Short mmCIF file of C-alpha atoms and ligand atoms in Angstrom, two decimals:
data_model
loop_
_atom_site.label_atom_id
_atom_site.label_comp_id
_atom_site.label_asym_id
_atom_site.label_seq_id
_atom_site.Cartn_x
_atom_site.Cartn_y
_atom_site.Cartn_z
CA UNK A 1 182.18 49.79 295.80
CA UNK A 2 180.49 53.04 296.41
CA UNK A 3 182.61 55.04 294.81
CA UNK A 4 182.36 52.48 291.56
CA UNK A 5 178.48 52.76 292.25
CA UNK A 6 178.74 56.32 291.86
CA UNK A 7 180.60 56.21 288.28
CA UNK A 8 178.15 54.03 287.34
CA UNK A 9 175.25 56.38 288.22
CA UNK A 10 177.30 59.07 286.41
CA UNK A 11 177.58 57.00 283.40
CA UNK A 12 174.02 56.27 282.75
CA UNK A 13 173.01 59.30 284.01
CA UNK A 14 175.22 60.98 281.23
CA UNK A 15 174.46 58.41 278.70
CA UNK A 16 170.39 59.28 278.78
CA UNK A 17 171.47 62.77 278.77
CA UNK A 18 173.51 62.32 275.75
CA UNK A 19 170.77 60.11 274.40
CA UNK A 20 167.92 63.15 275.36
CA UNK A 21 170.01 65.78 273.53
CA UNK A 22 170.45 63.62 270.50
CA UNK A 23 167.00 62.78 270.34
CA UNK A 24 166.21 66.48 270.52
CA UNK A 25 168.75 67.58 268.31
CA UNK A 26 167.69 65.19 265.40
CA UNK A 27 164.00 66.16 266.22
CA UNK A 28 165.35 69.69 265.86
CA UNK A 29 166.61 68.81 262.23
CA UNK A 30 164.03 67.13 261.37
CA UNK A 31 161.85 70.14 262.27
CA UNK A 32 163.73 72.58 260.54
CA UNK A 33 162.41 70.98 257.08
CA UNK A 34 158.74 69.72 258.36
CA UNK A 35 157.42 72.96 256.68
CA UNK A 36 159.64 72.18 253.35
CA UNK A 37 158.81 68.85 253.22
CA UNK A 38 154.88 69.15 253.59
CA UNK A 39 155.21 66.62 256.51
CA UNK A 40 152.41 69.53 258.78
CA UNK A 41 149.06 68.88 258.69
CA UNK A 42 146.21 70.12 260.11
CA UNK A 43 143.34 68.28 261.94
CA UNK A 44 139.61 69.83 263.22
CA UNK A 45 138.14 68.47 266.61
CA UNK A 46 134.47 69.27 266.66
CA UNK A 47 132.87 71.65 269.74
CA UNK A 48 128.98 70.55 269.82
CA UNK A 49 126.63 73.36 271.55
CA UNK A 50 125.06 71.43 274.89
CA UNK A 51 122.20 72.95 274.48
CA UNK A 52 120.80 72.15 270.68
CA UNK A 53 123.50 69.04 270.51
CA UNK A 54 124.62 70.52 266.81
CA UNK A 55 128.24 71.27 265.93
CA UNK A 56 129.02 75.12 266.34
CA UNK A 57 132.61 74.75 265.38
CA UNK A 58 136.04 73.49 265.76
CA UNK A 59 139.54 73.72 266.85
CA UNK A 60 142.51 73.28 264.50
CA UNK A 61 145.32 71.08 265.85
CA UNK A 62 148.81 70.62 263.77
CA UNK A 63 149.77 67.32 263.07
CA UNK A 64 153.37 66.58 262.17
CA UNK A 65 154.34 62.80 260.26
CA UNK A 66 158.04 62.47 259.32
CA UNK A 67 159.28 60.04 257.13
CA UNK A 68 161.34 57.83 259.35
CA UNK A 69 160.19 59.60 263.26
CA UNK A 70 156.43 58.88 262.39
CA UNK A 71 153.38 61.04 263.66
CA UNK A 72 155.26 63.09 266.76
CA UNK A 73 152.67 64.58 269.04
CA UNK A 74 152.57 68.46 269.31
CA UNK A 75 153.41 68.16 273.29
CA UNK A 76 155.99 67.27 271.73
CA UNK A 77 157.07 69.69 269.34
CA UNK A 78 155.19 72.60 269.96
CA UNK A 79 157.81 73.16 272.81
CA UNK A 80 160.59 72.47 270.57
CA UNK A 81 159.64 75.04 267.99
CA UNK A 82 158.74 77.48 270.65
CA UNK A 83 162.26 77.50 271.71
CA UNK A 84 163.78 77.66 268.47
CA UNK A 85 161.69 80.02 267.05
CA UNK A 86 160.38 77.78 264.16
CA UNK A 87 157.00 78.35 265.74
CA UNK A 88 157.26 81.56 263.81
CA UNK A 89 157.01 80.07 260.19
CA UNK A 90 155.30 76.86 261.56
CA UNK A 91 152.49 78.89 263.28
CA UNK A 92 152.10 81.40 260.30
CA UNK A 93 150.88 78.38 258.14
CA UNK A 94 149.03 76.73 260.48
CA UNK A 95 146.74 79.89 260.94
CA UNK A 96 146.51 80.13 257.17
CA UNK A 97 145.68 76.59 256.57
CA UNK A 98 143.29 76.45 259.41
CA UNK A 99 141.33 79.82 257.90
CA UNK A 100 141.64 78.80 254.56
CA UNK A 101 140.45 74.99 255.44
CA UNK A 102 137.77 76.55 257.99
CA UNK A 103 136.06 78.73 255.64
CA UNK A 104 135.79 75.76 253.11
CA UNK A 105 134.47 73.89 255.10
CA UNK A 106 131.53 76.53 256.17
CA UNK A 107 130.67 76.82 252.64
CA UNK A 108 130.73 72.95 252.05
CA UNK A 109 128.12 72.10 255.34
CA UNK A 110 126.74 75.57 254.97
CA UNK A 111 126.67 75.73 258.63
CA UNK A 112 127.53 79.17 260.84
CA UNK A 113 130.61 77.16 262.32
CA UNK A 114 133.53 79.18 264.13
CA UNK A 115 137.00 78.46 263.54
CA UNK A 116 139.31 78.00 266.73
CA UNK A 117 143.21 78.44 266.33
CA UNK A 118 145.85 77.91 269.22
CA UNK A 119 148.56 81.15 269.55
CA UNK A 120 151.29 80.28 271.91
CA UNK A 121 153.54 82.92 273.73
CA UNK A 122 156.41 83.10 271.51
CA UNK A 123 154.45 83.72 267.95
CA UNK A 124 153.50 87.31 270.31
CA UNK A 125 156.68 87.79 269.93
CA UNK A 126 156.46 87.87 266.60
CA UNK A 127 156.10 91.95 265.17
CA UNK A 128 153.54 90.85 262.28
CA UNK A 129 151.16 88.52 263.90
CA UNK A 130 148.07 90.92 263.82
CA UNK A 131 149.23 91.47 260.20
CA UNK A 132 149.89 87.55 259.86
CA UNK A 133 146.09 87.48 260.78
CA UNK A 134 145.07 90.08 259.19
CA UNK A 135 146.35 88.42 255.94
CA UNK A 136 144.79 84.93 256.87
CA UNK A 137 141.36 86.33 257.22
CA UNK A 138 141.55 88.12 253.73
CA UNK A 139 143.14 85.50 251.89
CA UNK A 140 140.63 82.98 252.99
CA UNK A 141 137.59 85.10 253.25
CA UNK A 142 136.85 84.07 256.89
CA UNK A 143 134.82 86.68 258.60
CA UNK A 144 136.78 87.48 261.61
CA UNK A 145 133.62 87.50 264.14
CA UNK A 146 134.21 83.51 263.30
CA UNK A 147 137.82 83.21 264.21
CA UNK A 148 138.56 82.23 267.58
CA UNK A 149 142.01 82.65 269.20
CA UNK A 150 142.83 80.31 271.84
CA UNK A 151 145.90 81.84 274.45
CA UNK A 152 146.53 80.25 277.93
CA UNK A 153 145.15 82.16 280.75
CA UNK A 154 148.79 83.22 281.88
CA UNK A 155 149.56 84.84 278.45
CA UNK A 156 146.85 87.53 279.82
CA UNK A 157 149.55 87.96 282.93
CA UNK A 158 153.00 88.41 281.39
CA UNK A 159 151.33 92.11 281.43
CA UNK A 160 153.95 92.78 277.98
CA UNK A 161 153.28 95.11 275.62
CA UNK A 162 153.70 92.57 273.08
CA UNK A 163 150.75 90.50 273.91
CA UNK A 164 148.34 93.02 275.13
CA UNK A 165 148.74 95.58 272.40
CA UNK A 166 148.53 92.76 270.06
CA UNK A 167 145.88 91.12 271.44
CA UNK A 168 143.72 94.59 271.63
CA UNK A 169 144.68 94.75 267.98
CA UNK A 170 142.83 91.68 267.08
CA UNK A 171 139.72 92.28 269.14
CA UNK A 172 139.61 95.14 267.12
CA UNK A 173 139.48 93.52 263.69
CA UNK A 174 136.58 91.53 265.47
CA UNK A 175 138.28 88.51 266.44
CA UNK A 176 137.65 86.55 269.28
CA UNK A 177 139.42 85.43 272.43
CA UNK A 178 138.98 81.74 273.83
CA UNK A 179 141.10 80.89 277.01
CA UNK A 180 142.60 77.67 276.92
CA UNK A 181 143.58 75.15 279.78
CA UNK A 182 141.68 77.41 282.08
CA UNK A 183 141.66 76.90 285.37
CA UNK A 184 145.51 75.78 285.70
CA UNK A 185 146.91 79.17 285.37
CA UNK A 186 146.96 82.03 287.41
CA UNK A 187 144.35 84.59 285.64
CA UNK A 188 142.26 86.81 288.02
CA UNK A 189 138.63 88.35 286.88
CA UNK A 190 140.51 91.51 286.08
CA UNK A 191 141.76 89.98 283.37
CA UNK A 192 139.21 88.01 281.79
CA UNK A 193 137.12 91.29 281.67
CA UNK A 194 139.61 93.90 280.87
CA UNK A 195 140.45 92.19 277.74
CA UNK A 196 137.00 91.01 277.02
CA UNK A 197 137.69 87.36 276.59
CA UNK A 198 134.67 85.46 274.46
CA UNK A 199 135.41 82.16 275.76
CA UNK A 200 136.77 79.71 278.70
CA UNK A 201 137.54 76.22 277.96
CA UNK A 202 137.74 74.27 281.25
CA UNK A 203 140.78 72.47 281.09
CA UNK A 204 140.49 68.77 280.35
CA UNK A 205 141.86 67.64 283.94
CA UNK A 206 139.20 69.18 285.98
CA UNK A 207 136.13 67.36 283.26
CA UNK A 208 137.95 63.75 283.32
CA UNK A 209 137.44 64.00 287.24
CA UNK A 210 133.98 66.05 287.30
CA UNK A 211 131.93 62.97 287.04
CA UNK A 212 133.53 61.26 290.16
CA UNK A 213 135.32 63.55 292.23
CA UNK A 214 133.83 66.30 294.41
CA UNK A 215 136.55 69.04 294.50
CA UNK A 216 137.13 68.73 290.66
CA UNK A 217 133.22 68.48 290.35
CA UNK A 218 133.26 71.75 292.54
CA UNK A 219 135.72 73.45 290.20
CA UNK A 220 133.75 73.24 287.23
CA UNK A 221 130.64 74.12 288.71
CA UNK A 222 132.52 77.20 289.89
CA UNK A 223 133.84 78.01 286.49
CA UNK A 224 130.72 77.74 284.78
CA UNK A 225 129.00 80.23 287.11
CA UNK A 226 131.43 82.37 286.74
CA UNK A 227 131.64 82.81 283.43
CA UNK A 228 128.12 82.90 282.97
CA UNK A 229 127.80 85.69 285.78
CA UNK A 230 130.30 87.48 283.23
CA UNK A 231 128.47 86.63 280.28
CA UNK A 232 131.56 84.23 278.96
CA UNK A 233 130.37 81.48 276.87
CA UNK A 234 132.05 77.78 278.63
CA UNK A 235 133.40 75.40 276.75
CA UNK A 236 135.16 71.51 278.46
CA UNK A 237 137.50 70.40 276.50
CA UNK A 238 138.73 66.53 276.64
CA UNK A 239 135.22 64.81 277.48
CA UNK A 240 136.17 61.15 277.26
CA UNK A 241 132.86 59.63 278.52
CA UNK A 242 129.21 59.63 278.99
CA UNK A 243 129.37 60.16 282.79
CA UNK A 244 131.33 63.44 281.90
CA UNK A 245 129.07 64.44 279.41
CA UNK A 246 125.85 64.05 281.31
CA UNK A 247 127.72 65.98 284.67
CA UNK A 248 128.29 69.04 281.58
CA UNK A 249 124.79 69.09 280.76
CA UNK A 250 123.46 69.01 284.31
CA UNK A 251 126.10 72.15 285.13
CA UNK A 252 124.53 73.59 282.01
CA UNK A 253 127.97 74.26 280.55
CA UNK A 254 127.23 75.81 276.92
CA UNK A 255 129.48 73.50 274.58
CA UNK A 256 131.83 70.57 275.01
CA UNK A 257 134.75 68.97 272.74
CA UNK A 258 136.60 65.55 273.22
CA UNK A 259 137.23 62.26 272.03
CA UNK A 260 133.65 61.49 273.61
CA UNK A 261 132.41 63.63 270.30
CA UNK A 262 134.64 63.05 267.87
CA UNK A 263 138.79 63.06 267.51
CA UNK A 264 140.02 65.60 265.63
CA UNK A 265 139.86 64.86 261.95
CA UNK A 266 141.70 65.78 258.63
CA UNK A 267 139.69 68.59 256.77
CA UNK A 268 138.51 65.89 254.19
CA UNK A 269 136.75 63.59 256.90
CA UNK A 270 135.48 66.30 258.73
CA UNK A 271 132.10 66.74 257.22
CA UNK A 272 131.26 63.30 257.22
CA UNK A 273 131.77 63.52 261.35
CA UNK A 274 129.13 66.25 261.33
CA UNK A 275 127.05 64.70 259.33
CA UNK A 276 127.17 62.07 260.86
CA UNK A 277 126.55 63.72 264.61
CA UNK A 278 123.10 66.00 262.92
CA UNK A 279 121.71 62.02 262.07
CA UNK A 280 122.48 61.01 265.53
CA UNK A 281 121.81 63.84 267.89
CA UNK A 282 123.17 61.95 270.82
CA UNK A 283 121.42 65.21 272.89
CA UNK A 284 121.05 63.01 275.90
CA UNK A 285 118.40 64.83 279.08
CA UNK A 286 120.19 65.73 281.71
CA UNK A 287 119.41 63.43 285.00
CA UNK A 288 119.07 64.76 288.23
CA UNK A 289 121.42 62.43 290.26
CA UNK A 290 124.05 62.79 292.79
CA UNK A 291 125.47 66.16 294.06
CA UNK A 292 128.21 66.11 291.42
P1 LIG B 301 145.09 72.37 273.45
O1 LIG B 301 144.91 73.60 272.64
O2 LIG B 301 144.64 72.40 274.86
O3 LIG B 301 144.36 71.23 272.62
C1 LIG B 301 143.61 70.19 273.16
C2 LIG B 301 144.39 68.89 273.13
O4 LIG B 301 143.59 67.84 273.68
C3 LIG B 301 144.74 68.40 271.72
O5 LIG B 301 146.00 67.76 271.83
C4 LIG B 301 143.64 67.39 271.42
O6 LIG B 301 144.00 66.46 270.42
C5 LIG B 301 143.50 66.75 272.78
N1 LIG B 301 142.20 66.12 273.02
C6 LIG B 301 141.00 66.40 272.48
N2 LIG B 301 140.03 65.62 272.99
C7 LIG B 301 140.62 64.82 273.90
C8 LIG B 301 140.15 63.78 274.78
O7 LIG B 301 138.96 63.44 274.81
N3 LIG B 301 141.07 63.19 275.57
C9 LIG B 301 142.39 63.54 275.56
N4 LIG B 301 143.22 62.91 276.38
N5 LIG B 301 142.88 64.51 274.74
C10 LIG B 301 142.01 65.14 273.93
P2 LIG B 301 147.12 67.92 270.73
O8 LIG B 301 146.50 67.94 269.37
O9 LIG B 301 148.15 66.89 271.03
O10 LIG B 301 147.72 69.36 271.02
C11 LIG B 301 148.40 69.65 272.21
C12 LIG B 301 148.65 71.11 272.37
O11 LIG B 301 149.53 71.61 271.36
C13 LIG B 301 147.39 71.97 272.23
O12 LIG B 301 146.65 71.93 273.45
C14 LIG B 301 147.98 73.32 271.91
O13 LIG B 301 148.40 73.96 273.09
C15 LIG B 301 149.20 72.95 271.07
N6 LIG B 301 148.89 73.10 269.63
C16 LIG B 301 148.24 72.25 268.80
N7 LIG B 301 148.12 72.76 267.55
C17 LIG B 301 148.68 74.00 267.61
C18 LIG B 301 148.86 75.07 266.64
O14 LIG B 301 148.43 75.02 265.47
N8 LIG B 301 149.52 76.19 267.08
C19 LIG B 301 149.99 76.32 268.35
N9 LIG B 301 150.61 77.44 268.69
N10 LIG B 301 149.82 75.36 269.27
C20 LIG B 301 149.17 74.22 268.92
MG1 LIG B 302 143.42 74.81 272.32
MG1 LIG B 303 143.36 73.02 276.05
MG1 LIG B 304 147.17 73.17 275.94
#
């Protein structure tokens, strides 16, 4: 019986295997011709400034919908087209759509509004990027003081020529550096200031817990002062509720972003969420209560 147990557990252990690389390799496909088949998309998630309580900007997420797989999520394929290098032609018209789509909308709301773009490790890789940049900023007329790049705190760390010379390249077009997911990585102070990093976004598992939990409150208090002691604009990213919001404001944590604002959007409906946000200033005081 045990040995019949066993086969068994080899079975459907192989079977979900076989089922896992199947899925992946028809996601793979299906990848392949996302770009081809106009099935990418870009969405904008607003950042409000906690201070005024007016929009200052937003970060560009891509948004894949195939015909018959329906809208996958980019946890989803983001790793998938890091590892098969399609982030390469996948990223290089995101950041063009995202500048070109940015900028218009600037000029439409007339409003100073920076433009936030997510690089992951293997477009680095990639020879051209500062050129692929270079040629997104031109194109669309973005000033570059208004692009934001956001990297994950350990991309400072790999301590490669690729990223850092890169990187240095791009600060010195006048772009600027956001650090995503912070406080899950592994970056020391050295880092942040040696490569002169703009921004911190506190990553969204330490704010859903700020309101209610002490260490994670703790956390984010620390990050804030930090970053203010090194003149490093913070930003919380994923603020779900009101109880999160009001803990930001008390921590006087410069901007927040999250479904709590407003979901990122499709370029069209984007205005109408800022307008929408300057009628309602939801700029709420911030309440002395418990320790958190
Ligand atoms: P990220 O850069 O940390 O982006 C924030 C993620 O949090 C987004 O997920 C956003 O939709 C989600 N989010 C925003 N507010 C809330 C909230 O209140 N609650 C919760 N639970 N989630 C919220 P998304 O769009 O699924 O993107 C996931 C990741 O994929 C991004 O994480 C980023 O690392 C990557 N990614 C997205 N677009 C691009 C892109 O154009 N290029 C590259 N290289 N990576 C991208
Ligand atoms: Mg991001
Ligand atoms: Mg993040
Ligand atoms: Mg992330």
């Amino acid at each position: 019986a045990a040995k019949d147990n066993g086969r068994n557990q080899f079975q459907i252990f192989s079977e979900s295997m076989l089922k896992e690389t199947a899925e992946r390799l028809t996601m793979e496909h299906a990848l392949r011709h996302a770009l081809g088949n106009k099935e990418l998309s870009m969405h904008y998630q607003p950042q409000i400034s906690l201070t005024t309580g007016r929009v200052t900007g937003m970060e560009a997420l891509l948004r894949w919908t195939h015909s018959r797989l329906g809208s996958i999520s980019p946890s989803q394929f983001i790793p998938l087209a890091e590892e098969t290098g399609l982030i390469v032609p996948i990223g290089e018209w995101a950041f063009m759509t995202a500048c070109c789509e940015g900028k218009a909308l600037r000029d439409e709301l007339d409003m100073d509004l920076t433009v936030s773009i997510n690089l992951s490790p293997r477009q680095f890789q990639q020879k051209n990027l500062v050129h692929v940049v270079e040629h997104s900023l031109s194109k669309s007329g973005l000033s570059p003081d208004k692009l934001q790049i956001e990297i994950t705190e350990n991309m400072l760390m790999v301590n490669s020529e690729h990223v850092l010379d890169k990187l240095q390249r791009m600060r010195e077009l006048g772009v600027r550096i956001s650090i995503d997911d912070f406080g899950t990585g592994f970056c020391s102070f050295s880092y942040l200031l040696e490569y002169q990093v703009d921004r911190l976004k506190i990553d969204q598992s330490f704010v859903k817990k700020a309101g209610t939990d002490a260490n994670a409150a703790a956390v984010v208090r620390t990050i804030i002062a930090m970053s203010h002691g090194l003149n490093i604009k913070v930003v919380a990213e994923g603020v779900e509720t009101d109880e999160q919001m009001r803990f930001l404001l008390r921590r006087k944590c410069d901007e927040a972003q999250g479904n709590f604002i407003a979901k990122p959007v499709p370029q069209a409906e984007f205005c109408e969420v800022v307008r929408r946000y300057a009628n309602s200033p939801s700029s709420p005081e911030s309440e002395p209560v418990s320790g958190l």
